Coordinates of C-alpha atoms (C1' of nucleotides) in Angstrom, one line a residue:
Chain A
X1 CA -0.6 19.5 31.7
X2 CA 2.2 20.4 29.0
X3 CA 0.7 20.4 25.7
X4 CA 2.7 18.5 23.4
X5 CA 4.0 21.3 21.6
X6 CA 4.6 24.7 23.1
X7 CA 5.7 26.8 20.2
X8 CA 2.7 27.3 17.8
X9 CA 4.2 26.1 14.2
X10 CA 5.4 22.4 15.1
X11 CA 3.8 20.0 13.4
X12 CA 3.9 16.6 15.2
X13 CA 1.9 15.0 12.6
X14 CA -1.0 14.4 15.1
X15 CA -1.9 10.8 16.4
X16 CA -5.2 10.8 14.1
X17 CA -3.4 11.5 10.9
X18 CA -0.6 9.6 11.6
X19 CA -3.3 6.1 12.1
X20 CA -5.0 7.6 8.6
X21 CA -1.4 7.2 7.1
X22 CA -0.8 3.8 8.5
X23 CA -3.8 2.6 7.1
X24 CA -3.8 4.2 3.3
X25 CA 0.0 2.6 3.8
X26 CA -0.9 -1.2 4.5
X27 CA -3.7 -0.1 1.8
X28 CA -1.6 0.8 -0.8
X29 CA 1.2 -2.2 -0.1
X30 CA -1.5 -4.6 -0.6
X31 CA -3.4 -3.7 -3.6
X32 CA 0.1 -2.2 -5.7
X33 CA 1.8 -5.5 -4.3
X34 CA -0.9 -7.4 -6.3
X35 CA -1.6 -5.1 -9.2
X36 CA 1.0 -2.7 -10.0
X37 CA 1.1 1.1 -9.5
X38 CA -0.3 2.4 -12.4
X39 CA -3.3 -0.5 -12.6
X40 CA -3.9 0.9 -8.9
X41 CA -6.3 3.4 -8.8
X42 CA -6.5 6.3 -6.0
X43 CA -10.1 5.1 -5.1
X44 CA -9.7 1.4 -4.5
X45 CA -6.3 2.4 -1.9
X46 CA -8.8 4.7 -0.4
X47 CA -11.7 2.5 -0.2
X48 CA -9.5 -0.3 1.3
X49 CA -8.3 1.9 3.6
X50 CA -11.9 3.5 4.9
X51 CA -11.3 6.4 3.8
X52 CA -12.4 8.8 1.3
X53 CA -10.3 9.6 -1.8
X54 CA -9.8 13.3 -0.7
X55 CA -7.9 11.9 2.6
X56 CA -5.0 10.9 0.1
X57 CA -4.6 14.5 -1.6
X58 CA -4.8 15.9 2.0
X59 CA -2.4 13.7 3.7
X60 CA 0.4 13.2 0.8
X61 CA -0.3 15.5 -2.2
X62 CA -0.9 12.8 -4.8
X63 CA -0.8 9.1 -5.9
X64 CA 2.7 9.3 -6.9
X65 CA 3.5 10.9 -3.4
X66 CA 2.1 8.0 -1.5
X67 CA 3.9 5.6 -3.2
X68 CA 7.2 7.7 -2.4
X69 CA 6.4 7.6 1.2
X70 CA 5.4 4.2 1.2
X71 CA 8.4 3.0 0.0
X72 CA 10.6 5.4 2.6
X73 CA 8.2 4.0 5.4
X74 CA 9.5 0.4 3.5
X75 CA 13.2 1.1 4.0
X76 CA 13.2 2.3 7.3
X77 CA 12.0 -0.9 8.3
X78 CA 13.7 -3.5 6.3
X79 CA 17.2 -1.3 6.8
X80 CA 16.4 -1.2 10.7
X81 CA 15.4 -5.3 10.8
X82 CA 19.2 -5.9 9.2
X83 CA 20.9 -3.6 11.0
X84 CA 19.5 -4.9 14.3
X85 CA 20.6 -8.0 13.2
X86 CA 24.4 -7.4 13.4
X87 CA 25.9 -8.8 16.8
X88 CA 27.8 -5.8 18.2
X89 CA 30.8 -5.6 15.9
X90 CA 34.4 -6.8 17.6
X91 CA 32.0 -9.4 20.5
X92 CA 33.7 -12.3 19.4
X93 CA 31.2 -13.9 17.6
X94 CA 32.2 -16.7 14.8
X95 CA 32.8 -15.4 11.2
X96 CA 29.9 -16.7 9.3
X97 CA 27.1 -16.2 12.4
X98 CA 26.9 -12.7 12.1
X99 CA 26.3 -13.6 8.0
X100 CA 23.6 -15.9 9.2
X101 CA 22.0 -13.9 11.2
X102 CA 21.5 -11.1 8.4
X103 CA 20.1 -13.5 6.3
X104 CA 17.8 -15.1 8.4
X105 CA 16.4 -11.7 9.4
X106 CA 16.3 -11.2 5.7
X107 CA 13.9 -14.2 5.3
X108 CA 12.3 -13.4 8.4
X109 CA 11.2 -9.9 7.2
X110 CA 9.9 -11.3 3.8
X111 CA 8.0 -14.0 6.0
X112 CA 6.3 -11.2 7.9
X113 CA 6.1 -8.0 4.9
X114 CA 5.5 -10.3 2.1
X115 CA 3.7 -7.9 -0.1
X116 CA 6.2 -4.6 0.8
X117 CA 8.8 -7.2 -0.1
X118 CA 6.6 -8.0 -3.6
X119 CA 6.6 -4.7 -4.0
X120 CA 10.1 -3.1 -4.1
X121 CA 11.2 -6.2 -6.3
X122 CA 9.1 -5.6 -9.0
X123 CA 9.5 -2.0 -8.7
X124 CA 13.6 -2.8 -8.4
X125 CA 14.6 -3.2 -12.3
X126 CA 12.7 -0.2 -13.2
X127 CA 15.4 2.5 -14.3
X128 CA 13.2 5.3 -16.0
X129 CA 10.5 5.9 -13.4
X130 CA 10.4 9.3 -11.0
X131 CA 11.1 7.0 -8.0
X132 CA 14.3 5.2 -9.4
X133 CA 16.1 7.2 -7.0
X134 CA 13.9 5.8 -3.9
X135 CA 14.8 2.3 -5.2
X136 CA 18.1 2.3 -5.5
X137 CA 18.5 3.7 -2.0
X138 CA 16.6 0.6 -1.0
X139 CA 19.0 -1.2 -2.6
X140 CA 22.3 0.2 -1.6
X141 CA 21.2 0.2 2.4
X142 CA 20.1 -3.4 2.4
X143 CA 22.7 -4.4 -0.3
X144 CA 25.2 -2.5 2.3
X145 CA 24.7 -4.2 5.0
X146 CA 25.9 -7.1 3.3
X147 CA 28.4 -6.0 1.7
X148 CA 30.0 -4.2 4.5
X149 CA 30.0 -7.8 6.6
X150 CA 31.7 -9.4 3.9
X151 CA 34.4 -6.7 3.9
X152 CA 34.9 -7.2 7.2
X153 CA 35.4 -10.6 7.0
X154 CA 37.8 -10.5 4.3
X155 CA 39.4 -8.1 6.1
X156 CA 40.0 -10.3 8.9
X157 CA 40.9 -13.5 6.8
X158 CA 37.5 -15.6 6.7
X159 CA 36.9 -14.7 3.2
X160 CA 39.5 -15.1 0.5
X161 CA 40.7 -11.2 0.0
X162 CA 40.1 -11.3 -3.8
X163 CA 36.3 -11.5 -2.8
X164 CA 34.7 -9.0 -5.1
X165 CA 32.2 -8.0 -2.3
X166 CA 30.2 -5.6 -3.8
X167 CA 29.2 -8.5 -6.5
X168 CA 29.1 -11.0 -3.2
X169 CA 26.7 -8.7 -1.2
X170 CA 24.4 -8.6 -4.2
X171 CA 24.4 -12.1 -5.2
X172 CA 23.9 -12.9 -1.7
X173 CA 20.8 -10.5 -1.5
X174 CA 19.0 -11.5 -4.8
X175 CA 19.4 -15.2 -3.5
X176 CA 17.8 -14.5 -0.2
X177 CA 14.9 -12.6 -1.9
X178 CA 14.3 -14.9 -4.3
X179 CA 14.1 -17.8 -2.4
X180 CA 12.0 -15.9 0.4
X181 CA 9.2 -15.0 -1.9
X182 CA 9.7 -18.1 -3.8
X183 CA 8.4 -20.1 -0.6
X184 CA 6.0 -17.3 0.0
X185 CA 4.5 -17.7 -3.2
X186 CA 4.8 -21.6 -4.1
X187 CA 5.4 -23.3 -0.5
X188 CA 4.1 -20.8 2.4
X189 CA 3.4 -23.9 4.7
X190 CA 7.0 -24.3 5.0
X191 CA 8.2 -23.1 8.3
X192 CA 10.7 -20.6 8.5
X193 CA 13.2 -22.4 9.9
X194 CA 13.8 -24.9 7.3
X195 CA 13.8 -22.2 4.8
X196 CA 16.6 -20.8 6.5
X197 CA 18.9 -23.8 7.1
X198 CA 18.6 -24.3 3.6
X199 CA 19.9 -21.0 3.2
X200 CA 22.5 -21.3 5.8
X201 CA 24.0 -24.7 4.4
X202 CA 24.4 -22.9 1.2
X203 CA 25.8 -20.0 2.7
X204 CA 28.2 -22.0 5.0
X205 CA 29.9 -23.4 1.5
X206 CA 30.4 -19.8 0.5
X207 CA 32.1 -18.8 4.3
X208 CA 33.7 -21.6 4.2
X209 CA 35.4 -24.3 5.9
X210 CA 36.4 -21.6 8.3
X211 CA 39.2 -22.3 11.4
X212 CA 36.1 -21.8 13.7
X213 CA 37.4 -20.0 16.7
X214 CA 36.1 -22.5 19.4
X215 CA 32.5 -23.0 19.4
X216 CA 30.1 -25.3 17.9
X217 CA 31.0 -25.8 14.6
X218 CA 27.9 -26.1 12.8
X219 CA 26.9 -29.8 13.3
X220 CA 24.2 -29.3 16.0
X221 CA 21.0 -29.5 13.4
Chain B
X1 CA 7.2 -25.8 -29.9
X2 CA 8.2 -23.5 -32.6
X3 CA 10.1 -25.5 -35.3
X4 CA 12.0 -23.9 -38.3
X5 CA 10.0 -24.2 -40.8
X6 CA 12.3 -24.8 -43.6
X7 CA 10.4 -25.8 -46.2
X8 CA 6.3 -24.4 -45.9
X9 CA 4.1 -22.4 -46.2
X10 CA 1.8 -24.2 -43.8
X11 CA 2.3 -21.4 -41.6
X12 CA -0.6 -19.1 -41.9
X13 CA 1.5 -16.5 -40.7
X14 CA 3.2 -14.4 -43.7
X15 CA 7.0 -13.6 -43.6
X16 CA 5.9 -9.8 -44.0
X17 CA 3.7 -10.5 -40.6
X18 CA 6.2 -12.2 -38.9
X19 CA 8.2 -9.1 -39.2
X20 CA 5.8 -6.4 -38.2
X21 CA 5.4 -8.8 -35.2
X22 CA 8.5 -8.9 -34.6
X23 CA 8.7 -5.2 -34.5
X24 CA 6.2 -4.6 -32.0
X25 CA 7.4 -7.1 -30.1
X26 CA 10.8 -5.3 -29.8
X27 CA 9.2 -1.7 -29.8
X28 CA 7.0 -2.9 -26.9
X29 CA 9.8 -5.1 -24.8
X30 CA 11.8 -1.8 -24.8
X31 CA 8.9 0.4 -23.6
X32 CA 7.4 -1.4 -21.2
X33 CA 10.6 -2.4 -19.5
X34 CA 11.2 0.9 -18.8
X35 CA 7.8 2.2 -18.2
X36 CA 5.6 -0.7 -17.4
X37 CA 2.5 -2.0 -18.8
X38 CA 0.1 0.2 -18.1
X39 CA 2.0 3.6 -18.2
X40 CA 2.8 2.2 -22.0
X41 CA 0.2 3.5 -24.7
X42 CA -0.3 1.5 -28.0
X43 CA -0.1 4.7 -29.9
X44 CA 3.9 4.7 -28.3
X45 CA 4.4 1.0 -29.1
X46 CA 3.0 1.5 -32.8
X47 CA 5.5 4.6 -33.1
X48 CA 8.2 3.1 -32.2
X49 CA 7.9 0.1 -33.9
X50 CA 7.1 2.2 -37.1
X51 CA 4.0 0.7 -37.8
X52 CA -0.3 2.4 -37.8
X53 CA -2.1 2.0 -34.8
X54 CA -4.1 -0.1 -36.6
X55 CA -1.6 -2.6 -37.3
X56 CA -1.6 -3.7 -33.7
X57 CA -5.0 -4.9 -33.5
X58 CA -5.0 -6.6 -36.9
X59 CA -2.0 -8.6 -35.8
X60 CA -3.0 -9.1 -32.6
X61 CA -6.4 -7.8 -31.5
X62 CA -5.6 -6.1 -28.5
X63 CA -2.9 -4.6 -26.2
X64 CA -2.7 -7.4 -23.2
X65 CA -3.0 -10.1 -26.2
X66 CA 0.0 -8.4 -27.7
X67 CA 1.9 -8.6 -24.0
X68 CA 1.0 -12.1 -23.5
X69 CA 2.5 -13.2 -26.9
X70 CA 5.5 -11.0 -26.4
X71 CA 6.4 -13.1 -23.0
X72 CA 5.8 -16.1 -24.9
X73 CA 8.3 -15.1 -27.5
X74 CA 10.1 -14.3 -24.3
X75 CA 9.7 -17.6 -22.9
X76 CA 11.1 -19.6 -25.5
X77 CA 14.5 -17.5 -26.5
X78 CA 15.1 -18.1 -22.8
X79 CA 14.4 -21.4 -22.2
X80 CA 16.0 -22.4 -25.5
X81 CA 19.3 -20.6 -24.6
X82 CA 19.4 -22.2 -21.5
X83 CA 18.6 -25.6 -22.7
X84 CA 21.0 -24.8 -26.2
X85 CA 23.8 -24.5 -22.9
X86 CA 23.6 -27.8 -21.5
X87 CA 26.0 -30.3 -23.1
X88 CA 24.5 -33.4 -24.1
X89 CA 23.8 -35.6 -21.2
X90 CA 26.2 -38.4 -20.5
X91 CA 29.2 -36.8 -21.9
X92 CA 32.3 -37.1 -19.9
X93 CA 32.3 -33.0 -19.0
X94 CA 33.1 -32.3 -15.4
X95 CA 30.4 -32.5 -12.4
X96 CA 30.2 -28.5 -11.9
X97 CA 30.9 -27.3 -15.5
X98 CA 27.5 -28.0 -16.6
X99 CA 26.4 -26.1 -13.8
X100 CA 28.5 -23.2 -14.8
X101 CA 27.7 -23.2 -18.6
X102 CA 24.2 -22.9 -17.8
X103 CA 25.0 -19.7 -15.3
X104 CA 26.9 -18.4 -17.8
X105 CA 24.0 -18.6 -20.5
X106 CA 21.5 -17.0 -18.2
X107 CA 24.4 -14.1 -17.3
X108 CA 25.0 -13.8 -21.7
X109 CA 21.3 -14.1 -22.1
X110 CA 20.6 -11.3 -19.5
X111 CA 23.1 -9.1 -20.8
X112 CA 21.8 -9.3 -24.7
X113 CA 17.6 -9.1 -23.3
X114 CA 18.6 -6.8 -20.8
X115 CA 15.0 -5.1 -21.7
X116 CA 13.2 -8.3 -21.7
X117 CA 14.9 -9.6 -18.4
X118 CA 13.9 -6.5 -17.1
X119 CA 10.1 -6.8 -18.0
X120 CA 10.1 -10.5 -16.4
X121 CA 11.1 -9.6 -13.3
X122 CA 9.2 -7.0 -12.8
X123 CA 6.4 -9.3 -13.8
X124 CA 7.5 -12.5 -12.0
X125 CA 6.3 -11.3 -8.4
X126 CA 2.8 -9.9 -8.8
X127 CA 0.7 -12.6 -8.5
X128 CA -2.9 -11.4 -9.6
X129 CA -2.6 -10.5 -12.9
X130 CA -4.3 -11.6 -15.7
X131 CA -1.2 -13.1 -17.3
X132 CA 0.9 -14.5 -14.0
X133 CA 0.0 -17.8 -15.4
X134 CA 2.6 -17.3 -18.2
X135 CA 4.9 -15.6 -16.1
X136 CA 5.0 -18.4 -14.0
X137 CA 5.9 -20.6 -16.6
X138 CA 8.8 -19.2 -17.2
X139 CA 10.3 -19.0 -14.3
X140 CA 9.3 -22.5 -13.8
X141 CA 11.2 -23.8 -17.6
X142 CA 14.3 -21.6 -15.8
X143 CA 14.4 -22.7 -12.9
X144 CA 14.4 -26.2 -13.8
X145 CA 17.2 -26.3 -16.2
X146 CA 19.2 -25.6 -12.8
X147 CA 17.5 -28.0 -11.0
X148 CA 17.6 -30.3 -12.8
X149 CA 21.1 -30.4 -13.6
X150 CA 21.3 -30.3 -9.5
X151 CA 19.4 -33.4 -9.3
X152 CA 21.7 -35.1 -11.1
X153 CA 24.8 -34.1 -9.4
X154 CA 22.9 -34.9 -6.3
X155 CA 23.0 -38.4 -7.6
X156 CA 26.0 -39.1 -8.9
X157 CA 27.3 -37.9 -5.3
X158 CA 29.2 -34.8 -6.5
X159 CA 26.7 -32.3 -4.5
X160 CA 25.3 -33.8 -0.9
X161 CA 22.7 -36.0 -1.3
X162 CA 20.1 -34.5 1.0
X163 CA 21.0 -30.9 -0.9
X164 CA 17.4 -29.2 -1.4
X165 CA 17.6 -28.8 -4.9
X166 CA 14.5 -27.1 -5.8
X167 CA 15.4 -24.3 -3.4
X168 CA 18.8 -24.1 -4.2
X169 CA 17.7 -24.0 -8.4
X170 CA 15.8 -20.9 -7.3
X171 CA 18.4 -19.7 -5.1
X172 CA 21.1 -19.8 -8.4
X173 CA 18.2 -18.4 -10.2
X174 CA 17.7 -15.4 -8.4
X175 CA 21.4 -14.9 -7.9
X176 CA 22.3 -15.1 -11.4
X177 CA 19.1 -12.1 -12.4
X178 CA 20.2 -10.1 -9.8
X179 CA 24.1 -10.0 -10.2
X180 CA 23.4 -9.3 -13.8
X181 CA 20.9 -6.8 -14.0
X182 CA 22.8 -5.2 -11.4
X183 CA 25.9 -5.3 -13.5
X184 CA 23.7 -4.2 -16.2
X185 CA 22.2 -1.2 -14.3
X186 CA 25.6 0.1 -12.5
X187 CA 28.4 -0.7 -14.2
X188 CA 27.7 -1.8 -17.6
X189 CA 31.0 -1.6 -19.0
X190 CA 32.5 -4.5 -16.9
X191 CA 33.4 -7.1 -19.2
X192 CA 30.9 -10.4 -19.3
X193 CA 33.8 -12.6 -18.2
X194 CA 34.4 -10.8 -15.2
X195 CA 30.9 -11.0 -14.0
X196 CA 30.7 -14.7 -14.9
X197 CA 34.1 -15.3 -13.4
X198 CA 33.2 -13.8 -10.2
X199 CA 29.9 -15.9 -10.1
X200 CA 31.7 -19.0 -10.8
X201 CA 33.5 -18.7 -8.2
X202 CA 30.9 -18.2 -5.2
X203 CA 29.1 -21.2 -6.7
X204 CA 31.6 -23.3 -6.8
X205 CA 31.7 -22.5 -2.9
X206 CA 28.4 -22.5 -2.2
X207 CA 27.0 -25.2 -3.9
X208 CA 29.8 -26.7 -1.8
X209 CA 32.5 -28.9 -2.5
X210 CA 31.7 -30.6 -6.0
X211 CA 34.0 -33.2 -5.9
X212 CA 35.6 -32.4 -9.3
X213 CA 38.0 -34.5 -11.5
X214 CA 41.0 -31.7 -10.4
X215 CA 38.8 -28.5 -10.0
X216 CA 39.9 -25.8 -7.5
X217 CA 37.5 -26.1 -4.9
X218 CA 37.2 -26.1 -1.2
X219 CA 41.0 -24.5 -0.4
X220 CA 40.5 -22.9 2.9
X221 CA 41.2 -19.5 2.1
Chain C
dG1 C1' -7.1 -10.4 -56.5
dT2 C1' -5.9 -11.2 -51.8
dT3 C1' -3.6 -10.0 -47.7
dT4 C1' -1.7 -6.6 -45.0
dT5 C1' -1.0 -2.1 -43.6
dT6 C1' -2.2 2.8 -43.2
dG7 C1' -4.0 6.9 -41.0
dA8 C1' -7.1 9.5 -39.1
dA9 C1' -11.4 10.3 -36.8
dC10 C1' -14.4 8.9 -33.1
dT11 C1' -16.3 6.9 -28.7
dG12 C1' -16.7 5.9 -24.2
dA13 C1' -14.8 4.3 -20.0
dC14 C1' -11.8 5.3 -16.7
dC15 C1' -9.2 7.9 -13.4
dA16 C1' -6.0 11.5 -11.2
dG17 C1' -6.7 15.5 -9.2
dT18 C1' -9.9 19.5 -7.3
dC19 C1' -12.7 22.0 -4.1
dA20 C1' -16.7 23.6 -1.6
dG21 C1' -18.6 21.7 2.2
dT22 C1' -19.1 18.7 6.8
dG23 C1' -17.8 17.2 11.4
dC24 C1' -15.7 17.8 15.6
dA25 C1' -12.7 18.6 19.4
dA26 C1' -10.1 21.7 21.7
dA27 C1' -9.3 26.7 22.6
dA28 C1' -11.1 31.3 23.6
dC29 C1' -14.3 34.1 25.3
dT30 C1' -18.4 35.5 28.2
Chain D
dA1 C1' -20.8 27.0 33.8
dG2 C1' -22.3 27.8 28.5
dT3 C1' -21.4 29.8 24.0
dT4 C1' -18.7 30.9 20.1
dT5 C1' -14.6 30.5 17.3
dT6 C1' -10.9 28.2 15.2
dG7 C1' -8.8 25.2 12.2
dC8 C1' -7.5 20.3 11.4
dA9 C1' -9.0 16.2 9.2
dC10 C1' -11.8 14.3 6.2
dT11 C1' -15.6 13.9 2.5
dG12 C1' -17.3 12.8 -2.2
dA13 C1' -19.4 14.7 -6.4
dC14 C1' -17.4 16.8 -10.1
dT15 C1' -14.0 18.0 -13.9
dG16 C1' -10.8 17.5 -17.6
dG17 C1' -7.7 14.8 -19.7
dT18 C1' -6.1 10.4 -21.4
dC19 C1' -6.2 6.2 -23.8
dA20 C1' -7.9 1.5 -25.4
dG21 C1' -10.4 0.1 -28.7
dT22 C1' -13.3 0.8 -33.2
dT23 C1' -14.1 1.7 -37.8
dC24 C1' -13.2 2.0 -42.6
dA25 C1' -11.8 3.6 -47.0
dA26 C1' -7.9 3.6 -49.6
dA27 C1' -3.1 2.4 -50.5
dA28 C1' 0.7 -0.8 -50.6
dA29 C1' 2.7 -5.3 -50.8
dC30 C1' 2.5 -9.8 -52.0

DNA sequence: GTTTTTGAACTGACCAGTCAGTGCAAAACT
DNA sequence: AGTTTTGCACTGACTGGTCAGTTCAAAAAC
């Protein structure tokens, strides 16, 4: 049977190391999430995750290097969720759904990687620390995604063209975020849903009375 | 709770402390924003500040005691600049502008603590640390000024009456942080008004249409 | 003469990072 | 088949540095 990797020097990253990384990962989320970085030590994320302390030096290098990778592991996700939430640009969706539908996977994620979302916000205002750069890419790619709706939509009239969108986008986001991890934090019974009508109403006073091409317009809740 | 004292010397607390405290609390607002708590030694705080070692524990026994009355000092420059914002209540001042002097305090107030705004935030979302109680608190006297004031636009019928206030307060809230410190972090030279202008604006459309005594809301655009 | 600050030395806990050693499963060899 | 070798993945006691907190005598400020 074809071994995985003919030629000798690949390196796969094999299926055992990659579950050990999962775990110190979801480890790591959780306790930093809680305590902070620096009041984290390298033997509690290894002893959450089962494994010995060494197991962190051999997979990443060092504490500092974890947390790097964590947080790439972190935007690959949350940059993915958004993006897959974009409707195919030019179907002929209305103006504000594909707005919508950003932010409710926004709200969505935060409902389902609470502590990853914890996480990058606190580490978020942070400008002197080694990972600033990590951070800010966060930013930018989520932010983006935002931003580059709006500028499509005041590009095709929905949005007044003065919009300053890169201001919009991260208004839009800190609202979203704030308001996820609020009802995280102070009202997690609340169901998703209602979280994110609240959200949309708002957001439907922003997008405005819009010349709705066809369609529903908005009065079905 | 702090009332100038004009007159006494009831305070036990000496002019001379009250300076060295002040000190430390702007030496350690600076450091720990950029750093964070733990990564922030006393001996650094006590250098900067240009005071002994020593001097920190006589004035305040310890470094989380000095932390926890630094966010109290926090706490109330905040909350009174918010409150200092709102014009007296039942004076003939349009429906919205309230709303908009109090954003516009929080965007001043973020711009002039940057450091301290910083250090909040970063705070605000860990929830098991020793002093999340106080953290909370804040949030919760900022928050409230917005809410409140969106209560009572609820009910005089200039905001829809079945508008979720306490989510939208938070909503504002965490619009208003992130716009700033964003404007703080990327492109600090943009003039105040600008940033407050643009803000303005996407309240006023998506708080919706405040029915204003001859605003400029709710054109279509 | 009382309060406050200084400065420097010391202690002990705590923790990031190290490294010699273990386990084990799949090759390589017989 | 059975035996040996290889090297990846992991282990955990240990090390060396760091830092909060202590102490206190003497100076400075009030």
């Amino acid at each position: 049977m074809d071994r995985m990797s003919a030629s000798t020097s690949d390196r796969p990253v094999s299926r055992r190391r990659e579950t050990t990384q999962r775990r110190l990962f979801e480890a790591a989320v959780a306790l930093i999430s809680e305590q902070g970085y620096e009041a984290t030590t390298v033997d509690e994320i290894a002893g959450r995750a089962g494994v010995a302390k060494g197991t962190v030096y051999y997979n990443f290098g060092g504490k500092s290097e974890l947390y790097t990778a964590l947080m790439e592991w972190g935007v690959t996700r949350l940059a993915d969720t958004l993006k897959g939430a974009l409707p195919p640009s030019g179907s002929g969706t209305a103006p504000g759904e594909a707005l919508t539908a950003v932010l409710r996977a926004g709200v969505e994620f935060i409902g389902e990687h609470e502590s990853l979302a914890r996480l990058l916000m606190a580490e978020a205002w942070r400008t002197n620390r080694a990972w600033y750069a990590t951070v800010l890419q966060i930013r930018t790619e989520a932010i983006g995604v935002i931003t580059g709706l709006l500028d499509e939509l005041t590009a095709d009239g929905s949005l007044p063209p003065d919009l300053d969108t890169g201001l919009a986008g991260s208004a839009l986001f800190g609202m979203v975020v704030t308001v996820a991890l609020d009802w995280r934090t102070l009202r997690p019974d609340r169901p998703v849903e209602e979280v994110h009508m609240a959200l949309a109403r708002m957001v439907e006073g922003l997008v405005g009375p819009v010349a709705s091409t066809g369609g529903t317009s908005t009065r079905d809740f």
